[in-house]
PDB file of C-alpha atoms in Angstrom:
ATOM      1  CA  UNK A 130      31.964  -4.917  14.781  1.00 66.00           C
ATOM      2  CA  UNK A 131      31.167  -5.222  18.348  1.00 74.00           C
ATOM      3  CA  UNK A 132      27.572  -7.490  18.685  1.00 87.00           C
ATOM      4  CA  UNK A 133      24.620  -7.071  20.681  1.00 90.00           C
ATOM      5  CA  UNK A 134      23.170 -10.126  23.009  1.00 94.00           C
ATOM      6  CA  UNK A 135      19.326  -9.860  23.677  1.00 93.00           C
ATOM      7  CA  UNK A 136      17.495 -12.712  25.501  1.00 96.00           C
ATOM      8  CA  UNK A 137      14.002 -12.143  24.062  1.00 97.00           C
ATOM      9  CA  UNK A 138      10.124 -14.246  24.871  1.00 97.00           C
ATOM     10  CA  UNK A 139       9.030 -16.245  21.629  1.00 98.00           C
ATOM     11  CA  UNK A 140       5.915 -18.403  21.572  1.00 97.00           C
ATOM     12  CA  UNK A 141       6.710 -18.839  25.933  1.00 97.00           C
ATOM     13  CA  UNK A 142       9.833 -19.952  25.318  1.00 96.00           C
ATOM     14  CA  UNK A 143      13.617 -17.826  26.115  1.00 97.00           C
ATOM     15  CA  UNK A 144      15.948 -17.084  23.550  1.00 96.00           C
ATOM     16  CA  UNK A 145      19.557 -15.257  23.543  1.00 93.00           C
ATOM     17  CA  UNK A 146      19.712 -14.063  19.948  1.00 93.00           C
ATOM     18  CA  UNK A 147      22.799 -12.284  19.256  1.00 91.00           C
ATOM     19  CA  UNK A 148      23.670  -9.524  16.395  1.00 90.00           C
ATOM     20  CA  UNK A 149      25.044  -6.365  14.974  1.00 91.00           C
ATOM     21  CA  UNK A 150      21.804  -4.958  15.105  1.00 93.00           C
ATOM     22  CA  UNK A 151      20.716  -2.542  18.285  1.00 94.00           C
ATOM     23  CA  UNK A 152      18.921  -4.512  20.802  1.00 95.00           C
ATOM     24  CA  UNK A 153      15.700  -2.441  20.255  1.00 95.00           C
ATOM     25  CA  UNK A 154      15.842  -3.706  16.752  1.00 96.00           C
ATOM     26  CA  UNK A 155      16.357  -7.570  17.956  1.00 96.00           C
ATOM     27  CA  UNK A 156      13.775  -7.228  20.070  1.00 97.00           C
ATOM     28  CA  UNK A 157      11.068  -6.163  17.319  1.00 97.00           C
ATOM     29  CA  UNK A 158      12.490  -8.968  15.488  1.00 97.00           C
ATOM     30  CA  UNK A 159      11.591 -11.371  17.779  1.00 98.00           C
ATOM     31  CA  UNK A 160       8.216  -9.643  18.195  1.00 98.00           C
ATOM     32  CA  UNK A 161       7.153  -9.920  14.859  1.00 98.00           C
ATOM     33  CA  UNK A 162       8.138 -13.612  15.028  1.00 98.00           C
ATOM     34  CA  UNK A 163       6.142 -14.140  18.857  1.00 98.00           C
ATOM     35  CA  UNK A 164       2.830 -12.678  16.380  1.00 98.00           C
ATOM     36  CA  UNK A 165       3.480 -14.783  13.020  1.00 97.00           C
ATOM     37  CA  UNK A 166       3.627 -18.169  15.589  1.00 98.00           C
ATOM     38  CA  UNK A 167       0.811 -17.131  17.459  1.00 98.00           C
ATOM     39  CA  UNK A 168      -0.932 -16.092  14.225  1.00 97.00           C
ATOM     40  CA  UNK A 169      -0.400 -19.596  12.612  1.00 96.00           C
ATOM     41  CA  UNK A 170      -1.153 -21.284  15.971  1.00 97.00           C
ATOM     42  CA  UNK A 171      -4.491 -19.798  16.345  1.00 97.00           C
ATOM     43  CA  UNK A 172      -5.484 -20.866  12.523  1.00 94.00           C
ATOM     44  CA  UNK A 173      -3.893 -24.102  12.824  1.00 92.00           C
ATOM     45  CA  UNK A 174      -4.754 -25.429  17.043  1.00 93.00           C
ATOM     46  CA  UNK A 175      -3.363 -29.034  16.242  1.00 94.00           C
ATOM     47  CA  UNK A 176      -0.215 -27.964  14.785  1.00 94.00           C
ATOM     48  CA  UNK A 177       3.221 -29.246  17.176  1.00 95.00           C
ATOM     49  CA  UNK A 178       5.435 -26.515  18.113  1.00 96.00           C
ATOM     50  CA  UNK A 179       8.263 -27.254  15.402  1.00 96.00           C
ATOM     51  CA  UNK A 180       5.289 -27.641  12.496  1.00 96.00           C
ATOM     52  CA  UNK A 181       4.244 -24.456  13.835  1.00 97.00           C
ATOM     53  CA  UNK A 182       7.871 -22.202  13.637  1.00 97.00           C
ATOM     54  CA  UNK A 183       8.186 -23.702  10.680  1.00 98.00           C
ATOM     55  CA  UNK A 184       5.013 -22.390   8.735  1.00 97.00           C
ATOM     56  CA  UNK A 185       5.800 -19.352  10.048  1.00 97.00           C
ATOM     57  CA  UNK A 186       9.081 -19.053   9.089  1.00 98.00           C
ATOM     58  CA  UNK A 187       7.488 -19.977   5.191  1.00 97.00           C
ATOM     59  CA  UNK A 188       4.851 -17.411   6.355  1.00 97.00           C
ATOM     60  CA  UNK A 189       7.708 -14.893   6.908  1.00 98.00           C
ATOM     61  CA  UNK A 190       9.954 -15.967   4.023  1.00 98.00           C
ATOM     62  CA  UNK A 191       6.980 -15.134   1.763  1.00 97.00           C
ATOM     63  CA  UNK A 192       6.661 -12.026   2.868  1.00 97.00           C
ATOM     64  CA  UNK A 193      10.282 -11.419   2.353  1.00 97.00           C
ATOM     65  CA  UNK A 194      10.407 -12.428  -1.301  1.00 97.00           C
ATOM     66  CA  UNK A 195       7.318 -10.676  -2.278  1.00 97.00           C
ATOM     67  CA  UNK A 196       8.875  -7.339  -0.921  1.00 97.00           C
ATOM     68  CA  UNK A 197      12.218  -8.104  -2.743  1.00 97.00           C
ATOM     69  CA  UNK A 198      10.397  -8.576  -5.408  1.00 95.00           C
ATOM     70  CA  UNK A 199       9.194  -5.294  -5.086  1.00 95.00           C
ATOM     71  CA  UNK A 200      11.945  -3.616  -4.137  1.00 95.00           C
ATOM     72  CA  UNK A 201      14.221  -5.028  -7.174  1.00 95.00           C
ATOM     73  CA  UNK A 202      11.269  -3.689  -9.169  1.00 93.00           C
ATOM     74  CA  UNK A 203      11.497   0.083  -7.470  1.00 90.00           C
ATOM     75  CA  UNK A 204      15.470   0.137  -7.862  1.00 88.00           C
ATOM     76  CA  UNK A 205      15.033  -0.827 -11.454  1.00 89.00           C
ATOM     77  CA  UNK A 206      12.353   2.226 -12.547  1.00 85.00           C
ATOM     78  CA  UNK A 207      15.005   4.588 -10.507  1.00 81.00           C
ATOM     79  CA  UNK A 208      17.821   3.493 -12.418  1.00 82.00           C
ATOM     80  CA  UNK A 209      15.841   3.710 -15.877  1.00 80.00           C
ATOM     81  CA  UNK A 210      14.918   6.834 -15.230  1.00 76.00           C
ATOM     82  CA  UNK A 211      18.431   8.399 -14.427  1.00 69.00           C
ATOM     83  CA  UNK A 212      19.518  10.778 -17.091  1.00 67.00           C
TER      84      UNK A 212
ATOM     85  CA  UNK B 175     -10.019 -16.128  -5.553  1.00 66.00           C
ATOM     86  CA  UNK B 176      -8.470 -19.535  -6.000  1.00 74.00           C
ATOM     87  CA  UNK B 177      -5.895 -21.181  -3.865  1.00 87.00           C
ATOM     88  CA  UNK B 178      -3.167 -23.212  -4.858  1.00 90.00           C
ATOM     89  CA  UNK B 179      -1.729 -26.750  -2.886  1.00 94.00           C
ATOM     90  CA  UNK B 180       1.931 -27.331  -2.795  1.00 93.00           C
ATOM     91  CA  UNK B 181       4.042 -30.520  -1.573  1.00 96.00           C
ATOM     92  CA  UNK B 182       7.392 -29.245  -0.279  1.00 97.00           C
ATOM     93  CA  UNK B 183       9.898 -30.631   2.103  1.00 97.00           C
ATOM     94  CA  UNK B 184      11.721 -28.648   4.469  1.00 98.00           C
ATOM     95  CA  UNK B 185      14.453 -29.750   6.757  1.00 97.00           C
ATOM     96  CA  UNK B 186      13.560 -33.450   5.611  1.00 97.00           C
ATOM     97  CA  UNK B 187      10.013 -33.214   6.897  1.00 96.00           C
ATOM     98  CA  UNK B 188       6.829 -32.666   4.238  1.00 97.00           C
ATOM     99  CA  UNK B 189       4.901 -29.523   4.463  1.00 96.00           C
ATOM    100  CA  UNK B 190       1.513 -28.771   2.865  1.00 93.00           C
ATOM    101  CA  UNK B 191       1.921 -24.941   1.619  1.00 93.00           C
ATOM    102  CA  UNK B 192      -1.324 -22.970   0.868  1.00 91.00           C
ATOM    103  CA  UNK B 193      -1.328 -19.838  -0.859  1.00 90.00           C
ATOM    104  CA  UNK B 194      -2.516 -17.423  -3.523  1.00 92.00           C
ATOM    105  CA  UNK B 195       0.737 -17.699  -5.158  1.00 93.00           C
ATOM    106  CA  UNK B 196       1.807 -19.834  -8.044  1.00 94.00           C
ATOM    107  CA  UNK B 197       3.260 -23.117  -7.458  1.00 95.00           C
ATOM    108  CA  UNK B 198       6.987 -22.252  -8.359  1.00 95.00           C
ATOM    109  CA  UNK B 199       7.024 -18.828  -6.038  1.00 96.00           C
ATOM    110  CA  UNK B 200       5.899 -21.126  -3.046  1.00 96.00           C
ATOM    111  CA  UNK B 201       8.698 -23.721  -3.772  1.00 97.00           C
ATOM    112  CA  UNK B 202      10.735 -20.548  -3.844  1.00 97.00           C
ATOM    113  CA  UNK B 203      10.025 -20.065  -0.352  1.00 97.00           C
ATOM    114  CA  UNK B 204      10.226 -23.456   0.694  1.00 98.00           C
ATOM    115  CA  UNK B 205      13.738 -24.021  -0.320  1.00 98.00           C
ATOM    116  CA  UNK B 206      14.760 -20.291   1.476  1.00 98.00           C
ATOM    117  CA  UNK B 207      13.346 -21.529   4.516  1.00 98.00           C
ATOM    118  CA  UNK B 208      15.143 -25.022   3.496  1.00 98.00           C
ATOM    119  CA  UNK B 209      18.268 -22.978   3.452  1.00 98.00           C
ATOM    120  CA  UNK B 210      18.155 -20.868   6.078  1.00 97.00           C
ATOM    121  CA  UNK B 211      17.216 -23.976   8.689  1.00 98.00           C
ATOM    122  CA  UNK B 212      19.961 -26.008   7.301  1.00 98.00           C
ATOM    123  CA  UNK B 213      22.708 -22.818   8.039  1.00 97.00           C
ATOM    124  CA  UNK B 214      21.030 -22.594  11.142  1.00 96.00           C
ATOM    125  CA  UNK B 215      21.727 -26.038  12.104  1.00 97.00           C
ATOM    126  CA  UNK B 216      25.605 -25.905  10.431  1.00 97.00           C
ATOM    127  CA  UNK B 217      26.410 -23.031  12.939  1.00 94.00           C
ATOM    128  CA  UNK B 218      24.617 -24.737  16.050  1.00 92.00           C
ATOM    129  CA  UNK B 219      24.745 -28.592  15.660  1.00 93.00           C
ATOM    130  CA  UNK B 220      23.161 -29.185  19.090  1.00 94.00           C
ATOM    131  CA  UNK B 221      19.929 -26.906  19.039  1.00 94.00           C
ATOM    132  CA  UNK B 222      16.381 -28.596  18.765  1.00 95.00           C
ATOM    133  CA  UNK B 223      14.542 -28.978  15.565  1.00 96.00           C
ATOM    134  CA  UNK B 224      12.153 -26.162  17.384  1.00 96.00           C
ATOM    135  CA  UNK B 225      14.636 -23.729  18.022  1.00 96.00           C
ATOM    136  CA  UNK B 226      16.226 -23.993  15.254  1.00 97.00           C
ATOM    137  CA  UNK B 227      12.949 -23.730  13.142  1.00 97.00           C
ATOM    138  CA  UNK B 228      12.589 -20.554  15.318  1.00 98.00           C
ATOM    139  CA  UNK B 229      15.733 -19.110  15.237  1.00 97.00           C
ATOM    140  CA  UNK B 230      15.783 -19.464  11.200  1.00 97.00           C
ATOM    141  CA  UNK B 231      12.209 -17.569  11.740  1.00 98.00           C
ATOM    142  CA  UNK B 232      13.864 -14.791  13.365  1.00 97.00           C
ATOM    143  CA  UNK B 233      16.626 -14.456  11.066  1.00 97.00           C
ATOM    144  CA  UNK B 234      14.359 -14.383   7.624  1.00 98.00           C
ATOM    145  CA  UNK B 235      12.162 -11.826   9.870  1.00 98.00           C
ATOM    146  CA  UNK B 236      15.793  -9.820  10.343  1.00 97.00           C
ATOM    147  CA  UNK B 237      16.187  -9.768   6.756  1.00 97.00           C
ATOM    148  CA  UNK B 238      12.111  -9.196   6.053  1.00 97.00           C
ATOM    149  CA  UNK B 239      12.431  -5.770   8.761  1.00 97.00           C
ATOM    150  CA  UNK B 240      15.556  -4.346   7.352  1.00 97.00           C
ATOM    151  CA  UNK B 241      14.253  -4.613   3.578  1.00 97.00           C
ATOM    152  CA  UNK B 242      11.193  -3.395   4.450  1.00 97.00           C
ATOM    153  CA  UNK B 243      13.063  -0.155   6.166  1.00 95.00           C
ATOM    154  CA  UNK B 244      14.712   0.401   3.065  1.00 95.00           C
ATOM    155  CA  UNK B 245      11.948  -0.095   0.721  1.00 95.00           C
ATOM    156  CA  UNK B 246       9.980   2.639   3.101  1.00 95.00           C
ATOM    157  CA  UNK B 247      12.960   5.148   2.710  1.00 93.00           C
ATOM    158  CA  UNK B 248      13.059   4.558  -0.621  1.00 90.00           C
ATOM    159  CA  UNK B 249       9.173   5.551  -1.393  1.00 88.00           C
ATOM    160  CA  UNK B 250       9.653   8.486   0.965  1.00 89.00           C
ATOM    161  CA  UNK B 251      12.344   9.358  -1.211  1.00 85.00           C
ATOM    162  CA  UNK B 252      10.603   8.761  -4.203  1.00 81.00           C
ATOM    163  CA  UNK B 253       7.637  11.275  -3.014  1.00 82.00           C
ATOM    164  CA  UNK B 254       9.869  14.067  -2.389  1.00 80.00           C
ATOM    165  CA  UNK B 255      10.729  13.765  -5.447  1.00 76.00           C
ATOM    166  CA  UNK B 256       7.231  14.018  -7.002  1.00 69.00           C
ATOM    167  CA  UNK B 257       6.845  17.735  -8.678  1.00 67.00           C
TER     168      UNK B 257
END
């Protein structure tokens, strides 16, 4: 499958993030990260820059699981309530 | 309501986590952001401790998008369904 190279802005800094995903998609991706680090960064002013990505990526992560959570939870009451 | 403090270490450095959650879901997301750096870091030995925190944060935020587009087609589904 052919992939997709984006150079995207996070947190003032370049990256070249590369995937199967359309580069539309990558580049909301990288948006949504840009917020979270700004988001910790303005709770959190003394944080360093890899304390910072790093909280967010927890921040993110815990997002993630909650919604898989969820989601495991959804596909579960469809499946019980297949005749 | 009341907010729970959790020790974790990811990537060999300590983290303070704060949350709503219990204790065990937040070492849950500790060790998936453990992971992810640590894969990070296997397919790009040379990268910064920065980057690669940020890189990991864009791939959990990859995974976190794409669930979350399912899960949304999934509840549209489900209200179509709805008599």
């Amino acid at each position: 499958m052919a992939k997709n190279k984006c150079n995207v802005e996070i947190f003032g800094q370049q990256y070249s993030i590369v995937g199967q995903e359309s580069l539309s998609y990558m580049r909301q991706v990288a948006s949504h990260v840009d917020e979270m680090m700004r988001q910790v960064a303005d709770n959190n002013p003394r944080l360093d820059t890899t304390r910072l990505a790093v909280l967010s990526a927890v921040n993110i992560a815990s997002d993630y699981l909650k919604l898989k959570r969820e989601y495991d939870e959804i596909l579960h009451l469809m499946e019980d309530e297949q005749p």
